[in-house]
Tab-separated table of N, CA and C in Angstrom:
chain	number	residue	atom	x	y	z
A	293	UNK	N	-29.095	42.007	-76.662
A	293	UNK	CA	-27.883	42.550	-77.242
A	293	UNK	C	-26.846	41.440	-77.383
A	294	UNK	N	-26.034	41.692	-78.359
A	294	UNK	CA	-24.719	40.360	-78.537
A	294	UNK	C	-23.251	41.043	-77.766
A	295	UNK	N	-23.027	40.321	-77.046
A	295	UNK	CA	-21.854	40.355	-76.687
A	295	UNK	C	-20.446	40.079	-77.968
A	296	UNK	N	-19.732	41.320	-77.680
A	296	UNK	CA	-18.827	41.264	-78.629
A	296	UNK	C	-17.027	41.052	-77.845
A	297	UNK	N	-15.913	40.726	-78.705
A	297	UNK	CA	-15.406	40.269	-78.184
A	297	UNK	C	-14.581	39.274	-77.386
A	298	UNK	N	-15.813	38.209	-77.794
A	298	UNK	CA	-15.354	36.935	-76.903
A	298	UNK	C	-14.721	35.799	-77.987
A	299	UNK	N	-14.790	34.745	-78.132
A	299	UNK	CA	-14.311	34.128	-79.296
A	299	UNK	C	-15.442	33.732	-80.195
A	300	UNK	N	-16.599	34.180	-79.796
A	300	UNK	CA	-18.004	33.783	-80.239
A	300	UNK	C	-19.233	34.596	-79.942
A	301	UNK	N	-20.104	34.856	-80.317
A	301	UNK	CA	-21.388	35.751	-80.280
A	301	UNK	C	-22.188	35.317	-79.691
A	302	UNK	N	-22.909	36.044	-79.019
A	302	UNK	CA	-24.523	34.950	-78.229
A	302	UNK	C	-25.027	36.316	-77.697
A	303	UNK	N	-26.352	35.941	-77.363
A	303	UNK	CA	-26.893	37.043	-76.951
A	303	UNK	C	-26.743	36.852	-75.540
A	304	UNK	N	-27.789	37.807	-74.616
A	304	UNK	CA	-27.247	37.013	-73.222
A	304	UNK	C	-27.938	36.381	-72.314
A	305	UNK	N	-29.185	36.023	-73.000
A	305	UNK	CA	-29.775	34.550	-72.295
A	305	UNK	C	-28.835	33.404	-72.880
A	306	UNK	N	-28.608	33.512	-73.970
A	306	UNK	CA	-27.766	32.144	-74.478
A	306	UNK	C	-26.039	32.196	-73.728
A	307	UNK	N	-25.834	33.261	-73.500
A	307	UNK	CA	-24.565	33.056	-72.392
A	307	UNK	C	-25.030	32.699	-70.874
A	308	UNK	N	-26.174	33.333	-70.412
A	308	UNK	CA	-26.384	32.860	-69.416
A	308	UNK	C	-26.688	31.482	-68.889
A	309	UNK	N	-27.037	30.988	-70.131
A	309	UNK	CA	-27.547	29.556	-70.441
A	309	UNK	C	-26.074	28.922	-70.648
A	310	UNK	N	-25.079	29.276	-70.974
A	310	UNK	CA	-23.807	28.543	-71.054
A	310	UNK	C	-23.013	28.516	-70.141
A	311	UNK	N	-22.846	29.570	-69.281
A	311	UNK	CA	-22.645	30.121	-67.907
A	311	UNK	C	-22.981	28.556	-66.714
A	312	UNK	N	-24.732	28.754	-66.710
A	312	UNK	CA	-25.403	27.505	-66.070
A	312	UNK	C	-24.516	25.913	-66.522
A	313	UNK	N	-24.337	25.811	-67.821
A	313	UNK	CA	-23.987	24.797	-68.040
A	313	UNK	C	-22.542	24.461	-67.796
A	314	UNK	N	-21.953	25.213	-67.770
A	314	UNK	CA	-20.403	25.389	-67.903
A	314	UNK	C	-20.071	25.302	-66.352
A	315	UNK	N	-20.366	25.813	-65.107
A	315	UNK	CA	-20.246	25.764	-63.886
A	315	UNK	C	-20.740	24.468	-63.793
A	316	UNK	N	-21.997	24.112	-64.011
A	316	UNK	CA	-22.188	22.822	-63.197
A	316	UNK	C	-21.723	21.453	-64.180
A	317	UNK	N	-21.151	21.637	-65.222
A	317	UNK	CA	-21.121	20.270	-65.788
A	317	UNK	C	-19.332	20.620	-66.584
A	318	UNK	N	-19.668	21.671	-67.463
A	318	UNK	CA	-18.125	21.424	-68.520
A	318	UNK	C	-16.800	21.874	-67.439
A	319	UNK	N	-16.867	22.526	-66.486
A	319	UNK	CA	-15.358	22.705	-66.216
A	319	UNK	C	-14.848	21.493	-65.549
A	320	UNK	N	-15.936	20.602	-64.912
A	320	UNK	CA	-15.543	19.388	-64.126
A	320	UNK	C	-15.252	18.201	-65.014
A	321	UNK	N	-16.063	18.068	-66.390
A	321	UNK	CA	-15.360	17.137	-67.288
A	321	UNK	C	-14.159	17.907	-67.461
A	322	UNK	N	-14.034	19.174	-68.538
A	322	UNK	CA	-12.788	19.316	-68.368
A	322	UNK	C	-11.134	19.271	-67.409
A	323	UNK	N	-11.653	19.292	-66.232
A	323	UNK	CA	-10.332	19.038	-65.452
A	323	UNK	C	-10.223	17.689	-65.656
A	324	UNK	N	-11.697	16.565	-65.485
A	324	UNK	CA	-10.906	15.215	-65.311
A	324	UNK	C	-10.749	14.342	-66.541
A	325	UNK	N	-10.930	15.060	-67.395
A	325	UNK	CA	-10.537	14.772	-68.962
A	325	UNK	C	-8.963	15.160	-69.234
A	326	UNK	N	-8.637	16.468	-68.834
A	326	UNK	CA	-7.064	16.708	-68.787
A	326	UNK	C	-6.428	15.697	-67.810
A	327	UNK	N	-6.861	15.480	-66.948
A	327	UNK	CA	-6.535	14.441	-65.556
A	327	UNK	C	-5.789	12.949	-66.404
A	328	UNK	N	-6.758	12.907	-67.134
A	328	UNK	CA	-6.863	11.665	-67.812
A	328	UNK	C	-5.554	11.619	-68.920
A	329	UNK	N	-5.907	12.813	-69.264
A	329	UNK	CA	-4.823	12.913	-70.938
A	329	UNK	C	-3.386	13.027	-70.336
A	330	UNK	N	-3.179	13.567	-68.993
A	330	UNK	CA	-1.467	13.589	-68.687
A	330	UNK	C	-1.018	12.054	-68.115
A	331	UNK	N	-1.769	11.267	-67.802
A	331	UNK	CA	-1.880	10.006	-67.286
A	331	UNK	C	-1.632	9.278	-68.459
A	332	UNK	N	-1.509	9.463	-69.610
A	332	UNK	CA	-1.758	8.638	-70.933
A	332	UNK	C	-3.380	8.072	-71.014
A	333	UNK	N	-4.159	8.339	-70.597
A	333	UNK	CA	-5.429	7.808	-70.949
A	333	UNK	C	-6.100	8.466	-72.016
A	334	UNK	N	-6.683	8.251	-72.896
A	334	UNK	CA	-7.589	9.116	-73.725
A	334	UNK	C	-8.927	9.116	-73.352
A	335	UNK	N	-9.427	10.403	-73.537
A	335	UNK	CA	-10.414	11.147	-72.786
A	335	UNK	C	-11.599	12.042	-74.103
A	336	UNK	N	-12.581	11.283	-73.926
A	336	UNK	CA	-13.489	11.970	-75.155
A	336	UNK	C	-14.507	12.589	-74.281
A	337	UNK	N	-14.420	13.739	-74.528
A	337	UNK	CA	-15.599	14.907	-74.268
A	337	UNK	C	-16.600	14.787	-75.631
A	338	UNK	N	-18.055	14.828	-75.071
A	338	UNK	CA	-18.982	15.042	-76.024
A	338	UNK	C	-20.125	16.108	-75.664
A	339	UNK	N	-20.810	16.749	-76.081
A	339	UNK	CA	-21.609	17.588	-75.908
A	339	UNK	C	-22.857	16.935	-76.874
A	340	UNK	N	-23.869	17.073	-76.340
A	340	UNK	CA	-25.177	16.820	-76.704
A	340	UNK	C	-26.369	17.635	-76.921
A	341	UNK	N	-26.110	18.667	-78.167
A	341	UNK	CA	-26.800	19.467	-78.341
A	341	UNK	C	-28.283	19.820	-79.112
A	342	UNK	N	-28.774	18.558	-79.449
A	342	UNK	CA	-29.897	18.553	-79.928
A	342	UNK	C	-31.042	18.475	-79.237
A	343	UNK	N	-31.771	19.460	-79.746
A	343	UNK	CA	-32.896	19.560	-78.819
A	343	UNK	C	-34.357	19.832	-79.625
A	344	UNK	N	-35.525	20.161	-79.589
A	344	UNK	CA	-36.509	20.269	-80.410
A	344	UNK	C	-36.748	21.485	-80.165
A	345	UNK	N	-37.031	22.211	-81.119
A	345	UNK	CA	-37.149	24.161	-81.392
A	345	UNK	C	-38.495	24.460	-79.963
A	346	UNK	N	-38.764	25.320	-79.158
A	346	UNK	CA	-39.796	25.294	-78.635
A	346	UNK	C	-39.567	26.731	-77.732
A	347	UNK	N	-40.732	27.040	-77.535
A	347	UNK	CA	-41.744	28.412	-77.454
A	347	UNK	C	-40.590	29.157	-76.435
A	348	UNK	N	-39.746	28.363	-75.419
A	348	UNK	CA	-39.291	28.839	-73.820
A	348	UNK	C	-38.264	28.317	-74.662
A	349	UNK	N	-37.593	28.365	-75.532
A	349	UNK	CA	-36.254	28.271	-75.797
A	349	UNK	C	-34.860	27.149	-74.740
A	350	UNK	N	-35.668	26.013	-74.533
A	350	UNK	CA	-35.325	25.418	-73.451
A	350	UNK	C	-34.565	24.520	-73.961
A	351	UNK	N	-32.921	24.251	-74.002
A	351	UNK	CA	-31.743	23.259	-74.464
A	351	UNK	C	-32.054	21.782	-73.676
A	352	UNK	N	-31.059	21.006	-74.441
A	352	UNK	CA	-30.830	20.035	-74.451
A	352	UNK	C	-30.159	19.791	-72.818
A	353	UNK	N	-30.810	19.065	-72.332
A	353	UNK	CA	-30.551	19.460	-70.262
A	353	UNK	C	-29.677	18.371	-70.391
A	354	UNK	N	-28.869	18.098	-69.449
A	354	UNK	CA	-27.659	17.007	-68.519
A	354	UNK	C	-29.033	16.285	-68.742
A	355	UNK	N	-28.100	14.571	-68.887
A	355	UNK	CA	-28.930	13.512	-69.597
A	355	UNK	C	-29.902	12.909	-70.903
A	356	UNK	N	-30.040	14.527	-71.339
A	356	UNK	CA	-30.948	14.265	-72.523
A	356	UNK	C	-30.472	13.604	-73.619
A	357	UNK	N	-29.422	13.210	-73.687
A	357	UNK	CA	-29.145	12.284	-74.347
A	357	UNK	C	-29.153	10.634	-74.358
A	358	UNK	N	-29.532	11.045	-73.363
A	358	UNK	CA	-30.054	9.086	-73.094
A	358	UNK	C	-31.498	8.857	-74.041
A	359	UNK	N	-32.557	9.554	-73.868
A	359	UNK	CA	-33.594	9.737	-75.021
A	359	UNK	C	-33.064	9.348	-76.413
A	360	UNK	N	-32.000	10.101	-76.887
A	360	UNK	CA	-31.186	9.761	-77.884
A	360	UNK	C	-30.651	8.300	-78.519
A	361	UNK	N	-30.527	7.800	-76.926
A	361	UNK	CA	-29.619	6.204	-77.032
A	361	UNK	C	-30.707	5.265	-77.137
A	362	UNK	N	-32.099	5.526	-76.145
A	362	UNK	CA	-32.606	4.254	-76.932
A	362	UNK	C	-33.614	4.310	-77.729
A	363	UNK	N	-33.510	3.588	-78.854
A	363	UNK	CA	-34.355	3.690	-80.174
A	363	UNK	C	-36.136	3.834	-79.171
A	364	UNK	N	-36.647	4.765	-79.655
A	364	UNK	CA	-38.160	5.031	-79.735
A	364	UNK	C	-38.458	5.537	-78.177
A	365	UNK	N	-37.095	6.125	-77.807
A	365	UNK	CA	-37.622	6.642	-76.035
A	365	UNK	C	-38.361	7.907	-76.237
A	366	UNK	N	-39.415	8.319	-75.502
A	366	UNK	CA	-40.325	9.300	-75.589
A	366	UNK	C	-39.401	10.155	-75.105
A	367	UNK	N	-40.219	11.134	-75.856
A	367	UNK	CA	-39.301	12.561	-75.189
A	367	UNK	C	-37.857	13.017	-76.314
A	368	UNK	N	-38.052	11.922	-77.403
A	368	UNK	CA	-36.748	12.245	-78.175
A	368	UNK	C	-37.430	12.048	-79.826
A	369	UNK	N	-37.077	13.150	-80.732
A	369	UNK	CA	-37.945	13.222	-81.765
A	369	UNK	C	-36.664	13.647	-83.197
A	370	UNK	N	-35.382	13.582	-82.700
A	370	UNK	CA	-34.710	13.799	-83.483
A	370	UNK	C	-34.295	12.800	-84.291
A	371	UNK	N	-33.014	13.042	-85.007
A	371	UNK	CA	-32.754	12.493	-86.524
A	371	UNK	C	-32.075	10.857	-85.742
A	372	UNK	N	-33.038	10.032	-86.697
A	372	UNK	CA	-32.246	8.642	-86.003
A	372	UNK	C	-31.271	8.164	-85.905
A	373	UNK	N	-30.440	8.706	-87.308
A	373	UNK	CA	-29.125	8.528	-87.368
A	373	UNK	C	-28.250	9.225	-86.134
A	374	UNK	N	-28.493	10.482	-85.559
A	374	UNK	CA	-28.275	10.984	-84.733
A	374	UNK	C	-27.746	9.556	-83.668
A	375	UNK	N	-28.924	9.206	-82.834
A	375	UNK	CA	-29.570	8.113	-82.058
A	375	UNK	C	-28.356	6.722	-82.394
A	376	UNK	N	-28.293	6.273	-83.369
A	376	UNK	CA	-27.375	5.107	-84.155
A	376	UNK	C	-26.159	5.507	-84.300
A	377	UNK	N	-25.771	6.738	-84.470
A	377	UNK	CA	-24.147	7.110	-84.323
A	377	UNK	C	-23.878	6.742	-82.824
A	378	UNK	N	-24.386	7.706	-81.860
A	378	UNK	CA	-24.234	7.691	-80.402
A	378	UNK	C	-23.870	6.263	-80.189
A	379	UNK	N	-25.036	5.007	-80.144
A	379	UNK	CA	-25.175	3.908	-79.423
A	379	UNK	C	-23.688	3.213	-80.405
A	380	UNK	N	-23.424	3.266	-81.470
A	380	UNK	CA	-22.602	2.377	-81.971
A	380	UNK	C	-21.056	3.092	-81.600
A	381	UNK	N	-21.345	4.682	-81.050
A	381	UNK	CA	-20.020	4.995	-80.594
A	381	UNK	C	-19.435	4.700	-78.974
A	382	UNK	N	-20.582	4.803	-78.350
A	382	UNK	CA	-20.335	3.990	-76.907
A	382	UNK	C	-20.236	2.510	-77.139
A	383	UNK	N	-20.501	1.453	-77.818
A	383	UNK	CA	-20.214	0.392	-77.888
A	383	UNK	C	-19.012	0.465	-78.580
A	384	UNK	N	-18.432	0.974	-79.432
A	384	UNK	CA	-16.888	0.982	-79.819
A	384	UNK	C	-15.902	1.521	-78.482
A	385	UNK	N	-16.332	2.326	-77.828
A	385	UNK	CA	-15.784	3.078	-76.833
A	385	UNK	C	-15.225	1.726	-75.732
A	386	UNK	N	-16.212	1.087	-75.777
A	386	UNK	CA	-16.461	0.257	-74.370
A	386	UNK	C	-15.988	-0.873	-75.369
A	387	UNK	N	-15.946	-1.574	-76.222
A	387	UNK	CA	-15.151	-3.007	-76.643
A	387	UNK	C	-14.052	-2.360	-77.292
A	388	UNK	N	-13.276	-1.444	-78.122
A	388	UNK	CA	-12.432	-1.226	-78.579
A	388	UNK	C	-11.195	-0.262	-77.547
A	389	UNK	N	-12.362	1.092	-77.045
A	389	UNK	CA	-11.478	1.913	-76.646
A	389	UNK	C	-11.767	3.283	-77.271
A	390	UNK	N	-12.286	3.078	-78.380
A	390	UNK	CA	-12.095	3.730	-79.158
A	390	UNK	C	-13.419	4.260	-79.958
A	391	UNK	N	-14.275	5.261	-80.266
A	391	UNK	CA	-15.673	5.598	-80.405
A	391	UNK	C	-15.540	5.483	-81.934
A	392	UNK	N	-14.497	5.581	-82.711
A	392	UNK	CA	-13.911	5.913	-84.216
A	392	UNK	C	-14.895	4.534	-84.552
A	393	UNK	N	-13.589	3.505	-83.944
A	393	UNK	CA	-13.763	1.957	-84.378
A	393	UNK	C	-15.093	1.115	-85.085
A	394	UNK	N	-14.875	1.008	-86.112
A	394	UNK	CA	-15.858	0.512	-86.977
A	394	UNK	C	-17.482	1.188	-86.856
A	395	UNK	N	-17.222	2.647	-86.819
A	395	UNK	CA	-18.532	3.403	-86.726
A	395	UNK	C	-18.925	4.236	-87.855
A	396	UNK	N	-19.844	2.930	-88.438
A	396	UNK	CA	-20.256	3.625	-90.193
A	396	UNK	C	-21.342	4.883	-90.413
A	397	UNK	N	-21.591	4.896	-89.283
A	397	UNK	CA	-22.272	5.978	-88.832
A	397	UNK	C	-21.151	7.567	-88.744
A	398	UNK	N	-19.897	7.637	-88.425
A	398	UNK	CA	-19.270	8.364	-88.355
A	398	UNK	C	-18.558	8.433	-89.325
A	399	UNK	N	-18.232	7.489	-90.197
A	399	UNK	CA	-17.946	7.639	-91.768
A	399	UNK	C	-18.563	7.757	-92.473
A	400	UNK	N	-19.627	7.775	-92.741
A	400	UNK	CA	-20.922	8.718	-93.659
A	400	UNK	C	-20.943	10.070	-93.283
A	401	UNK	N	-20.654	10.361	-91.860
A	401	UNK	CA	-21.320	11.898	-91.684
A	401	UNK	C	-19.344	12.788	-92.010
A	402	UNK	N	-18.832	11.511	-92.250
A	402	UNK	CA	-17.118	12.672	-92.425
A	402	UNK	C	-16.758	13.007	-91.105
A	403	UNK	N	-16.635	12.497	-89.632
A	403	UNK	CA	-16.367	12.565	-88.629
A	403	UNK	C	-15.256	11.885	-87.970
A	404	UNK	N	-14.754	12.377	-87.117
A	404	UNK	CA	-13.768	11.689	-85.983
A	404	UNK	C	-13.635	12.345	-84.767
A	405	UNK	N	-14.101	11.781	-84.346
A	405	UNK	CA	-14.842	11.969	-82.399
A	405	UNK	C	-12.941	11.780	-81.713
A	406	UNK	N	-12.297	12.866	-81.896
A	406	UNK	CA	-10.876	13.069	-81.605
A	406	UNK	C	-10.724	12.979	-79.546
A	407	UNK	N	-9.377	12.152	-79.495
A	407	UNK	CA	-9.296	12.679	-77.875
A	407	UNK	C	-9.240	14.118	-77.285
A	408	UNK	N	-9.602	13.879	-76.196
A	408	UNK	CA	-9.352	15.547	-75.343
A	408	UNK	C	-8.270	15.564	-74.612
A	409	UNK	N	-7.547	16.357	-74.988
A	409	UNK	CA	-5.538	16.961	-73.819
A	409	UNK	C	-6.054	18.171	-74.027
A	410	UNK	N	-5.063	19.040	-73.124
A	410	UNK	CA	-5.344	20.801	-72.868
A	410	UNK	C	-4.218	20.943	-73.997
A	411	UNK	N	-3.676	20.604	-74.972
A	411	UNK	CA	-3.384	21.121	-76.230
A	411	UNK	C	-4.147	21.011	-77.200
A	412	UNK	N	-5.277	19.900	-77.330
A	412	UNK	CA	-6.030	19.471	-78.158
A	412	UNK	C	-7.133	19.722	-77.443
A	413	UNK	N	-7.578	20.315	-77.423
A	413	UNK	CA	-9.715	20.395	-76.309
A	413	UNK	C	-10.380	20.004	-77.527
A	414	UNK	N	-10.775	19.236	-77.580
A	414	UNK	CA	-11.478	18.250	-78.466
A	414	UNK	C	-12.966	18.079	-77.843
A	415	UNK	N	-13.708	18.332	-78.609
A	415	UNK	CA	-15.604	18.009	-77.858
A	415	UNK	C	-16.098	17.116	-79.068
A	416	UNK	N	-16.654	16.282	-79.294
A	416	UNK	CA	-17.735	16.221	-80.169
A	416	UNK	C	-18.774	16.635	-79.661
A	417	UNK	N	-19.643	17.341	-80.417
A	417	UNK	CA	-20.844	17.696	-80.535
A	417	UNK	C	-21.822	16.945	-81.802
A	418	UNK	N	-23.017	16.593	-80.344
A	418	UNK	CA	-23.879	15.226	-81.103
A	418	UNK	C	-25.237	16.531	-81.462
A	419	UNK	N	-25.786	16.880	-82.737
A	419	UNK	CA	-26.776	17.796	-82.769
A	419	UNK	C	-27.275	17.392	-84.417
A	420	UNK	N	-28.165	17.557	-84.881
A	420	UNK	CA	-28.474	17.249	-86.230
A	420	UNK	C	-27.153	17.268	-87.080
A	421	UNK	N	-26.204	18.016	-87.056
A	421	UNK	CA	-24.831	17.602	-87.521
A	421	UNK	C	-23.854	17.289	-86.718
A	422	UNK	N	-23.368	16.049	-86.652
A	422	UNK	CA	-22.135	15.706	-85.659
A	422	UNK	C	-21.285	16.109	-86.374
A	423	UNK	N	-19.895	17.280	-85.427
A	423	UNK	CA	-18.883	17.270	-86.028
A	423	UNK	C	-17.453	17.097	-84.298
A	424	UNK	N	-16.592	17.353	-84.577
A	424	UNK	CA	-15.739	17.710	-83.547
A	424	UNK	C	-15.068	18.626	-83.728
A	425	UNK	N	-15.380	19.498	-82.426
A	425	UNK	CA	-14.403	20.964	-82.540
A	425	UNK	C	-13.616	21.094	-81.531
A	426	UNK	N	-12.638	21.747	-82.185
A	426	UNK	CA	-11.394	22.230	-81.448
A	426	UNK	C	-11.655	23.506	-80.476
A	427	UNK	N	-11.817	22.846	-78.832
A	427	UNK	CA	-11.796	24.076	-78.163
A	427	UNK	C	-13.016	24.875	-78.028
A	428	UNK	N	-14.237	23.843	-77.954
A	428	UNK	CA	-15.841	24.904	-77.501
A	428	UNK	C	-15.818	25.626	-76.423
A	429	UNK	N	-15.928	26.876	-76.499
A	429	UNK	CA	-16.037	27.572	-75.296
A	429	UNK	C	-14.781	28.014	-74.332
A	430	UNK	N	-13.351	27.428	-74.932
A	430	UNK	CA	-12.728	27.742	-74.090
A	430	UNK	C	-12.200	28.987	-72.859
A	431	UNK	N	-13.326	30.437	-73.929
A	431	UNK	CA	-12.778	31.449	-73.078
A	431	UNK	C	-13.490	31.193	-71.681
A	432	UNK	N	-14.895	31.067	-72.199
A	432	UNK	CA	-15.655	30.320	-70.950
A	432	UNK	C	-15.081	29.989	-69.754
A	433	UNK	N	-14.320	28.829	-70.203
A	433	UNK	CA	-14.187	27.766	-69.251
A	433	UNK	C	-13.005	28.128	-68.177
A	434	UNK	N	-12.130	28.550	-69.670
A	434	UNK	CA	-11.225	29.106	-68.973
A	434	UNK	C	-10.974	30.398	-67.826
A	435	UNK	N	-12.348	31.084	-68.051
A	435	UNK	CA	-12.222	32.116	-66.623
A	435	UNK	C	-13.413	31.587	-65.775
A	436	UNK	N	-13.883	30.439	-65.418
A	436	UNK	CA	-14.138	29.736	-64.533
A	436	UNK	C	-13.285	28.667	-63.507
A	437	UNK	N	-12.017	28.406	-64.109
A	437	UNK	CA	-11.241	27.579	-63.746
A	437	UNK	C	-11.064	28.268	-61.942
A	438	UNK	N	-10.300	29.278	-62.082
A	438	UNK	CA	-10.137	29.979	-60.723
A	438	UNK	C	-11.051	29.537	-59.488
A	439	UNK	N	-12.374	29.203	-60.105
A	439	UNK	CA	-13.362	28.656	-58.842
A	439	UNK	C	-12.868	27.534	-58.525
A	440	UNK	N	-12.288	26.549	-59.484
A	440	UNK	CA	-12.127	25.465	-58.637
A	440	UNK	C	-10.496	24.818	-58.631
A	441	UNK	N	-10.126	26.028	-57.877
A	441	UNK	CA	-8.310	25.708	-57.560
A	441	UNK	C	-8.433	25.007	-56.502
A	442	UNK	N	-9.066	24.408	-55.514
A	442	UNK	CA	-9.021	23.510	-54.230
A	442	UNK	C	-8.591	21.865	-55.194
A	443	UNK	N	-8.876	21.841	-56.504
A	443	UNK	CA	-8.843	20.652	-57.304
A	443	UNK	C	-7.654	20.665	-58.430
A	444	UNK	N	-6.743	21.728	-58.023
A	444	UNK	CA	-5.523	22.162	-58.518
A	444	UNK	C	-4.696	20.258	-58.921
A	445	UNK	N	-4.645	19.583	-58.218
A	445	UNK	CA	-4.399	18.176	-58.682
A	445	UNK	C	-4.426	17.934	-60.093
A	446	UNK	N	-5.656	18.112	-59.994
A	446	UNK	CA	-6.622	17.525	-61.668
A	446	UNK	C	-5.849	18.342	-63.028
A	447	UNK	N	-5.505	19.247	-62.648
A	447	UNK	CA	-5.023	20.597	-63.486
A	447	UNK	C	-3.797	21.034	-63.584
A	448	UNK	N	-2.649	20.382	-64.015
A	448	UNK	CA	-1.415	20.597	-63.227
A	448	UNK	C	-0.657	20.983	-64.797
């Protein structure tokens, strides 16, 4: 059945599956990504959603994107350009600052891998189409936050 209501549709293995992901990985970037953005630092959230279609409906797990980064790693069968955006956006990231910076890979596909602040929730999402969206999941995230008020710091 689809859950109705929320800011988005899914059935409810695919929420449960976002649920899993969202507790153990997105609310903790998100706090120390906001952490970052009130500090003046800029803070890029990315999501890595490509995965290969298969029988157990099984996503793209924490790390699978390293498969992605190096050219011809087993276990990774997607679009190469995919693969060549990524690596030339962490090397802009890490000599510029900046993932934008001279990434012709992200000007062919019409992209800009935007910072993350809690006015701007900014993700790129790396998947046969890279784009950046405003605010994935926030209802999500946002009624998970409550679990982790001991880290009220990060979140102010």
């Amino acid at each position: 059945s689809k859950r109705t209501g929320t800011e988005y549709e899914r059935d409810e293995v695919t929420a449960y599956k976002d649920f899993k992901n969202d507790i153990n990985q997105k609310v903790s970037a998100v706090m120390i990504a906001e952490a970052f953005a009130q500090n003046g630092s800029n803070a890029y959230l990315f999501s890595f959603e490509w995965y290969a279609p298969n029988q157990d409906g099984i996503r793209a797990g924490h790390g699978s994107e390293k498969n992605a980064l190096y050219p011809g790693a087993q276990g990774f069968s997607g679009p190469e350009e995919l693969g060549k955006a990524m690596r030339k956006a962490w090397a802009s990231f890490i000599l510029d600052g900046d993932p934008n910076a001279n990434n012709s890979y992200f000007d062919a596909a019409k992209v800009e891998w935007k910072p993350y602040s809690k006015d701007e929730p900014n993700t790129m999402v790396f998947d046969a189409e890279m784009k950046c969206v405003k605010g994935q999941r926030t209802e999500d995230v946002e009624s998970l936050m409550p679990l982790f008020e001991e880290y009220a710091c990060l979140r102010k």
